[in-house]
Tab-separated table of C-alpha atoms in Angstrom:
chain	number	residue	atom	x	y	z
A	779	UNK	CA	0.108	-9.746	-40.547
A	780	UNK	CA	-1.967	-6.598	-41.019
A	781	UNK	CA	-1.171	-3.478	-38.502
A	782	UNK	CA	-5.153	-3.726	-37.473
A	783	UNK	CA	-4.841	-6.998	-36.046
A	784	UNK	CA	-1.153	-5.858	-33.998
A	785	UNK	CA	-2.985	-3.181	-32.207
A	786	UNK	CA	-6.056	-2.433	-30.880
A	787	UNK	CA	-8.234	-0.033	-32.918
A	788	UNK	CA	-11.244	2.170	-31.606
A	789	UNK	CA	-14.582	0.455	-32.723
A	790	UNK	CA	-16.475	2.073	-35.727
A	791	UNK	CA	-20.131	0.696	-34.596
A	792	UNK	CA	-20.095	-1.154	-38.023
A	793	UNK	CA	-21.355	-4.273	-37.944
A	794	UNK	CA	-18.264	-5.870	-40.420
A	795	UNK	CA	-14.936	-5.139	-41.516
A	796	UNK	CA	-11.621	-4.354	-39.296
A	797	UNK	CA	-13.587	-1.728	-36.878
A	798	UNK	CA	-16.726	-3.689	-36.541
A	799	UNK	CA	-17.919	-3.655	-33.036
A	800	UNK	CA	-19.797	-1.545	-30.706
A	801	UNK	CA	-18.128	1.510	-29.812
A	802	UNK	CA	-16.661	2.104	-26.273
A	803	UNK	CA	-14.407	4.120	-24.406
A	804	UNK	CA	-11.179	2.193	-23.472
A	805	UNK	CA	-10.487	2.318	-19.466
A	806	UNK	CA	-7.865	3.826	-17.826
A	807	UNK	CA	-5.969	1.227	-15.046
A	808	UNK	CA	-6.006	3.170	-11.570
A	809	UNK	CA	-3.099	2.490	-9.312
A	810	UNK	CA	-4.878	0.278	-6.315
A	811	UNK	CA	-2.154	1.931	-3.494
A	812	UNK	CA	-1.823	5.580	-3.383
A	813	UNK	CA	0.105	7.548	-0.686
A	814	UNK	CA	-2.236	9.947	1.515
A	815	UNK	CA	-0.526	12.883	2.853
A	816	UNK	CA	-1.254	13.059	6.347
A	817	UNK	CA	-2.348	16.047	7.788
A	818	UNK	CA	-1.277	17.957	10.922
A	819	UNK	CA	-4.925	17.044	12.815
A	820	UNK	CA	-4.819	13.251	11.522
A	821	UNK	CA	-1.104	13.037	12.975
A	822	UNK	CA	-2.364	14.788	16.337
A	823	UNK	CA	-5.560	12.470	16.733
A	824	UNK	CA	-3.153	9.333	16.284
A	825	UNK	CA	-0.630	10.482	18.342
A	826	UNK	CA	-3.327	10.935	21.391
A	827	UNK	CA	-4.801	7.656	20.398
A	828	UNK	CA	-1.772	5.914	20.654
A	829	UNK	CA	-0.699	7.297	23.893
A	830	UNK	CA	-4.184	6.315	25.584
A	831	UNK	CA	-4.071	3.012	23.941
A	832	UNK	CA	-1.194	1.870	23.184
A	833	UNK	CA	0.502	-0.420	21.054
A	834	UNK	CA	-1.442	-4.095	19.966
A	835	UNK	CA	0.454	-7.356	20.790
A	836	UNK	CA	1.504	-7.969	17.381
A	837	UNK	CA	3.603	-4.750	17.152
A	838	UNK	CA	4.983	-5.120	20.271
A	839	UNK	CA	6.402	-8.094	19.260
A	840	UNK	CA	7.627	-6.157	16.016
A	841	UNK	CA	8.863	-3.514	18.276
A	842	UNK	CA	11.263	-6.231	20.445
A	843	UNK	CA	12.343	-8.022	16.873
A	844	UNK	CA	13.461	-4.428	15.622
A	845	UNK	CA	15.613	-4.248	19.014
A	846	UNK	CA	17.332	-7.338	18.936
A	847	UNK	CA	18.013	-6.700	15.191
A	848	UNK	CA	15.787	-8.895	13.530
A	849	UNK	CA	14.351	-7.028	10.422
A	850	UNK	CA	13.408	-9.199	8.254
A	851	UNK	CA	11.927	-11.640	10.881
A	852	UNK	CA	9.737	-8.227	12.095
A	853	UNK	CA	8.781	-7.874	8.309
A	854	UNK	CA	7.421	-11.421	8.218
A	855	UNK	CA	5.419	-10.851	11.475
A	856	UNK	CA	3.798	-7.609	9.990
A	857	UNK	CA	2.554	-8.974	6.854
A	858	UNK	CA	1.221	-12.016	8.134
A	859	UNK	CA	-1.358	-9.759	10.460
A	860	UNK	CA	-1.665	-6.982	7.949
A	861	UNK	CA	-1.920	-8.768	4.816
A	862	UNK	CA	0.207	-7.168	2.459
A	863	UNK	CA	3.958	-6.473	2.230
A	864	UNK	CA	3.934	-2.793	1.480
A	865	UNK	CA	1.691	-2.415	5.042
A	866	UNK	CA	3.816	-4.571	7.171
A	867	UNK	CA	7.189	-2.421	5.318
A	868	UNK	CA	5.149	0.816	6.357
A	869	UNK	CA	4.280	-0.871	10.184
A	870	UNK	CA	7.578	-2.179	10.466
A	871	UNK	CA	9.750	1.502	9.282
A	872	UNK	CA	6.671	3.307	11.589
A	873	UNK	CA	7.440	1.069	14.799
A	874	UNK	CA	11.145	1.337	14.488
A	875	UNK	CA	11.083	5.243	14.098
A	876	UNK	CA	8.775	5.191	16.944
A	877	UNK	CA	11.688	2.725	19.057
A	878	UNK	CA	14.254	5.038	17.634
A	879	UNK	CA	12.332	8.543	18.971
A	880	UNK	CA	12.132	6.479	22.358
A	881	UNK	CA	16.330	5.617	22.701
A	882	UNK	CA	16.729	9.614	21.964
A	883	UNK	CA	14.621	10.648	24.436
């Protein structure tokens, strides 16, 4: 087996041989899920939001699992309205630091 045929070499434009091919630029792969840093004014607008609306059906329902223990049965709720595991892991950790800023209080 010849090393041109084990990995990929840039195209030459020629028409034949090992580089034939029209010449492109290989893509770079983005990450799809990237962490925003929230800032001070986001935070404040959602807190104020949150106090005038407050919280959906589906996370107060998250909210009681979390108190009677049930973690993984408050992950399962999460996903299945958000849609993906690494939002119902953030909804679930962000409702029961909520649940644990309201025991302190």
């Amino acid at each position: 087996m010849s090393s041109a045929a084990t990995k990929p070499v840039k195209r030459s434009g020629i028409i034949k041989g090992f580089n034939k091919g029209h010449a492109v630029a290989k893509r770079t792969v983005t990450s799809t899920f990237k962490k925003q840093v929230v800032t001070k004014r986001v935070a404040a607008i959602r807190d104020v939001i949150r106090e005038i609306s407050g919280f959906s059906p589906y996370e107060r329902r998250v909210s009681e699992l979390l108190k009677s223990g049930l973690d993984k049965r408050a992950l399962k709720v999460a996903k299945k309205r958000l849609g993906s595991i690494q939002a119902g892991k953030k909804k679930r950790d962000d409702i029961a630091n909520i649940n644990r800023k309201a025991s302190a209080k």
